[in-house]
CSV table of C-alpha atoms in Angstrom, one decimal:
chain,number,residue,atom,x,y,z
A,92,GLY,CA,113.4,97.9,117.2
A,93,ASP,CA,112.0,98.8,120.6
A,94,SER,CA,109.7,96.4,122.4
A,95,VAL,CA,107.9,96.0,125.7
A,96,THR,CA,106.9,92.7,127.2
A,97,GLN,CA,104.4,92.5,130.1
A,98,MET,CA,103.3,89.5,132.1
A,99,GLU,CA,100.2,87.9,130.7
A,100,GLY,CA,96.9,88.5,132.4
A,101,PRO,CA,94.4,88.7,133.6
A,102,VAL,CA,95.4,88.9,137.2
A,103,THR,CA,92.9,88.4,140.0
A,104,LEU,CA,93.8,89.3,143.6
A,105,SER,CA,92.0,89.6,146.9
A,106,GLU,CA,91.9,93.0,148.6
A,107,GLU,CA,95.1,93.8,150.5
A,108,ALA,CA,97.2,91.2,148.5
A,109,PHE,CA,100.6,92.1,147.1
A,110,LEU,CA,100.8,93.0,143.5
A,111,THR,CA,103.6,92.4,141.0
A,112,ILE,CA,103.2,93.0,137.3
A,113,ASN,CA,106.4,92.2,135.4
A,114,CYS,CA,107.7,94.3,132.5
A,115,THR,CA,110.9,93.9,130.5
A,116,TYR,CA,112.0,96.0,127.5
A,117,THR,CA,114.3,96.1,124.5
A,118,ALA,CA,115.5,99.4,123.3
A,119,THR,CA,118.2,100.7,121.0
A,120,GLY,CA,119.1,103.7,123.2
A,121,TYR,CA,118.6,104.6,126.8
A,122,PRO,CA,114.8,105.0,127.2
A,123,SER,CA,112.6,106.5,129.8
A,124,LEU,CA,110.1,104.0,131.3
A,125,PHE,CA,106.5,104.5,132.2
A,126,TRP,CA,103.5,102.8,133.7
A,127,TYR,CA,100.1,103.9,132.6
A,128,VAL,CA,96.7,102.9,134.0
A,129,GLN,CA,93.4,102.6,132.1
A,130,TYR,CA,90.1,102.5,134.0
A,131,PRO,CA,87.0,101.2,132.3
A,132,GLY,CA,85.8,103.5,129.5
A,133,GLU,CA,88.6,106.0,129.9
A,134,GLY,CA,91.9,106.9,128.2
A,135,LEU,CA,95.3,106.0,129.7
A,136,GLN,CA,96.8,108.1,132.4
A,137,LEU,CA,100.3,108.2,133.7
A,138,LEU,CA,100.8,106.2,136.9
A,139,LEU,CA,104.6,106.7,137.4
A,140,LYS,CA,107.8,107.0,135.4
A,141,ALA,CA,111.6,106.7,135.7
A,142,THR,CA,114.1,108.3,133.4
A,143,LYS,CA,117.5,106.7,134.4
A,144,ALA,CA,118.9,103.5,135.8
A,145,ASP,CA,118.1,102.8,139.5
A,146,ASP,CA,115.4,105.5,139.6
A,147,LYS,CA,112.3,104.5,141.4
A,148,GLY,CA,109.0,105.9,140.3
A,149,SER,CA,106.1,105.9,142.8
A,150,ASN,CA,102.6,107.1,143.0
A,151,LYS,CA,99.4,106.1,144.9
A,152,GLY,CA,101.3,103.2,146.7
A,153,PHE,CA,102.6,101.8,143.4
A,154,GLU,CA,106.4,101.6,142.8
A,155,ALA,CA,108.7,100.5,140.0
A,156,THR,CA,112.5,100.6,139.7
A,157,TYR,CA,114.4,101.1,136.5
A,158,ARG,CA,116.8,98.1,136.3
A,159,LYS,CA,119.2,98.5,133.4
A,160,GLU,CA,121.1,95.3,134.1
A,161,THR,CA,117.9,93.2,133.7
A,162,THR,CA,116.1,95.6,131.4
A,163,SER,CA,113.1,95.5,133.7
A,164,PHE,CA,110.6,97.9,135.2
A,165,HIS,CA,108.3,95.7,137.4
A,166,LEU,CA,105.2,97.4,139.0
A,167,GLU,CA,104.5,96.6,142.6
A,168,LYS,CA,102.0,97.5,145.3
A,169,GLY,CA,102.0,96.2,148.8
A,170,SER,CA,98.3,96.2,149.4
A,171,VAL,CA,95.8,96.4,146.5
A,172,GLN,CA,92.3,97.8,146.8
A,173,VAL,CA,89.2,97.2,144.8
A,174,SER,CA,89.6,100.6,143.2
A,175,ASP,CA,92.9,99.5,141.7
A,176,SER,CA,91.1,97.2,139.3
A,177,ALA,CA,92.1,98.5,135.8
A,178,VAL,CA,94.4,97.7,132.9
A,179,TYR,CA,98.1,98.5,133.4
A,180,PHE,CA,100.4,99.3,130.5
A,181,CYS,CA,104.2,99.4,130.6
A,182,ALA,CA,105.8,101.7,128.1
A,183,LEU,CA,109.0,103.2,127.0
A,184,SER,CA,110.1,106.4,125.2
A,185,ASP,CA,113.3,106.2,123.3
A,186,ALA,CA,115.2,109.3,122.0
A,187,THR,CA,116.9,107.2,119.3
A,188,ASN,CA,113.5,106.3,117.9
A,189,ALA,CA,112.3,109.9,117.5
A,190,GLY,CA,110.9,109.7,121.0
A,191,LYS,CA,108.0,107.5,120.0
A,192,SER,CA,106.4,105.6,122.8
A,193,THR,CA,106.2,101.8,122.6
A,194,PHE,CA,103.6,100.0,124.8
A,195,GLY,CA,103.2,96.6,126.2
A,196,ASP,CA,100.0,94.6,125.6
A,197,GLY,CA,98.5,95.6,129.0
A,198,THR,CA,97.7,93.5,132.0
A,199,THR,CA,94.2,93.5,133.4
A,200,LEU,CA,94.0,93.5,137.2
A,201,THR,CA,90.8,92.6,139.1
A,202,VAL,CA,90.7,93.0,142.8
A,203,LYS,CA,88.0,91.2,144.7
A,204,PRO,CA,86.7,92.4,148.2
B,172,ASN,CA,91.0,122.1,132.0
B,173,ALA,CA,89.9,120.3,128.9
B,174,GLY,CA,93.1,118.5,128.1
B,175,VAL,CA,92.8,116.3,125.1
B,176,THR,CA,89.4,116.2,123.5
B,177,GLN,CA,88.3,113.5,121.1
B,178,THR,CA,85.1,113.3,119.0
B,179,PRO,CA,83.0,111.4,118.4
B,180,LYS,CA,83.0,108.9,121.3
B,181,PHE,CA,81.3,106.2,119.2
B,182,GLN,CA,80.9,105.7,115.4
B,183,VAL,CA,79.6,103.0,113.2
B,184,LEU,CA,80.6,103.0,109.5
B,185,LYS,CA,79.9,100.8,106.5
B,186,THR,CA,82.8,99.4,104.6
B,187,GLY,CA,84.1,101.9,102.1
B,188,GLN,CA,82.9,105.0,103.9
B,189,SER,CA,85.2,107.7,105.0
B,190,MET,CA,85.3,109.8,108.1
B,191,THR,CA,87.5,112.0,110.3
B,192,LEU,CA,88.2,111.5,114.0
B,193,GLN,CA,88.8,114.8,115.6
B,194,CYS,CA,91.5,115.5,118.3
B,195,ALA,CA,92.2,118.8,120.0
B,196,GLN,CA,94.4,119.8,122.9
B,197,ASP,CA,94.6,123.1,124.8
B,198,MET,CA,97.9,122.6,126.6
B,199,ASN,CA,100.1,124.0,123.8
B,200,HIS,CA,101.7,120.6,123.3
B,201,GLU,CA,104.1,120.2,120.4
B,202,TYR,CA,103.8,116.4,120.1
B,203,MET,CA,100.6,114.7,119.2
B,204,SER,CA,99.9,111.1,118.2
B,205,TRP,CA,97.2,108.6,117.3
B,206,TYR,CA,97.0,105.0,118.6
B,207,ARG,CA,94.7,102.2,118.1
B,208,GLN,CA,93.9,99.7,120.8
B,209,ASP,CA,93.0,96.1,120.0
B,210,PRO,CA,92.4,93.2,122.4
B,211,GLY,CA,95.6,91.5,123.3
B,212,MET,CA,97.7,93.9,121.1
B,213,GLY,CA,98.2,96.9,123.4
B,214,LEU,CA,98.5,100.3,121.8
B,215,ARG,CA,99.9,100.6,118.3
B,216,LEU,CA,101.1,104.0,116.9
B,217,ILE,CA,99.3,105.0,113.7
B,218,HIS,CA,100.7,108.5,113.0
B,219,TYR,CA,102.4,111.2,115.0
B,220,SER,CA,103.4,114.9,114.7
B,221,VAL,CA,106.3,116.7,116.4
B,222,GLY,CA,104.8,120.1,115.6
B,223,ALA,CA,102.5,122.1,113.3
B,224,GLY,CA,103.1,121.2,109.6
B,225,ILE,CA,105.1,118.0,110.5
B,226,THR,CA,103.7,114.5,110.5
B,227,ASP,CA,105.2,111.0,110.2
B,228,GLN,CA,104.1,107.4,110.1
B,229,GLY,CA,104.0,105.1,113.0
B,230,GLU,CA,103.7,101.3,113.2
B,231,VAL,CA,100.4,100.9,111.4
B,232,PRO,CA,99.7,103.9,109.1
B,233,ASN,CA,98.0,102.1,106.1
B,234,GLY,CA,94.5,103.3,105.5
B,235,TYR,CA,94.9,106.5,107.6
B,236,ASN,CA,95.9,110.1,106.8
B,237,VAL,CA,96.7,112.9,109.2
B,238,SER,CA,97.5,116.6,108.9
B,239,ARG,CA,98.7,119.2,111.5
B,240,SER,CA,97.8,122.7,110.4
B,241,THR,CA,97.7,124.1,113.9
B,242,THR,CA,99.3,123.2,117.2
B,243,GLU,CA,95.9,122.4,118.7
B,244,ASP,CA,94.4,120.0,116.2
B,245,PHE,CA,95.4,116.6,114.8
B,246,PRO,CA,92.6,115.0,112.9
B,247,LEU,CA,92.8,111.3,111.8
B,248,ARG,CA,91.1,110.5,108.4
B,249,LEU,CA,90.0,107.0,107.4
B,250,LEU,CA,89.9,107.1,103.6
B,251,SER,CA,87.9,104.0,102.9
B,252,ALA,CA,86.9,102.2,106.0
B,253,ALA,CA,87.5,98.4,106.3
B,254,PRO,CA,86.3,95.9,109.0
B,255,SER,CA,90.0,95.6,110.1
B,256,GLN,CA,89.9,99.2,111.2
B,257,THR,CA,87.3,98.3,113.9
B,258,SER,CA,89.1,99.4,117.1
B,259,VAL,CA,89.3,101.9,119.8
B,260,TYR,CA,91.3,105.0,118.8
B,261,PHE,CA,93.2,107.2,121.2
B,262,CYS,CA,94.7,110.6,120.6
B,263,ALA,CA,97.6,111.6,122.8
B,264,SER,CA,99.8,114.7,123.3
B,265,SER,CA,102.9,115.7,125.2
B,266,LEU,CA,105.0,118.7,125.8
B,267,GLY,CA,108.0,117.2,124.0
B,268,HIS,CA,108.5,114.0,122.1
B,269,PHE,CA,110.8,112.3,124.5
B,270,ASN,CA,110.9,111.7,128.2
B,271,GLU,CA,107.5,113.4,128.6
B,272,LYS,CA,104.3,111.7,129.8
B,273,LEU,CA,101.5,111.4,127.3
B,274,PHE,CA,98.1,112.9,127.9
B,275,PHE,CA,95.3,110.8,126.4
B,276,GLY,CA,91.9,111.6,125.2
B,277,SER,CA,89.0,109.4,126.3
B,278,GLY,CA,88.9,107.4,123.0
B,279,THR,CA,86.7,106.8,120.0
B,280,GLN,CA,85.1,103.4,119.6
B,281,LEU,CA,84.8,102.7,115.9
B,282,SER,CA,82.9,99.8,114.3
B,283,VAL,CA,83.2,99.1,110.6
B,284,LEU,CA,80.5,96.8,109.3
């Protein structure tokens, strides 16, 4: 079945540091890939997505590239801010699995001033 | 725009009690789903629906029932609450069931004593 594996957290960075959160996936078909962000006390919201190999999703300074050869979708940001502190979820949606979304366990990011 | 609305936000139940978590969306989305979020386990799919009158089981359906009589509403019923059902529950919807981002409600925090 489908699965998503994220790097274990929590991750603590200083403001303006470089961020990488690793994500790899296993899927039967050819999935779409997503990063969602969850701020304290809120539901998840889409951060970015990519639908085919070599696509790069980007939003709010975050980027992730769909790498089919390594089955990866790592999230990066060049300079994090305190306001980026949140839980980040990698997810996939697979048409061969009725389009159901599969989520990773989430990575908690804390950015200190 | 209301988006996805979940009620209640908090609930405490005793073992064996039943209750219904409400979910409504005003975006005319065909696809709706329920997830539970537990520490270290990410989001797990409970039930989902690809349209009014159609529901199916997700990864962890035992102890939960759903129905979809209208496009807008997708209630989740706990038949006989157990402590193992203590969790945060999220309802989500999307325009389609593949390749589309999910819109999440703000969650229901449920404690079963």
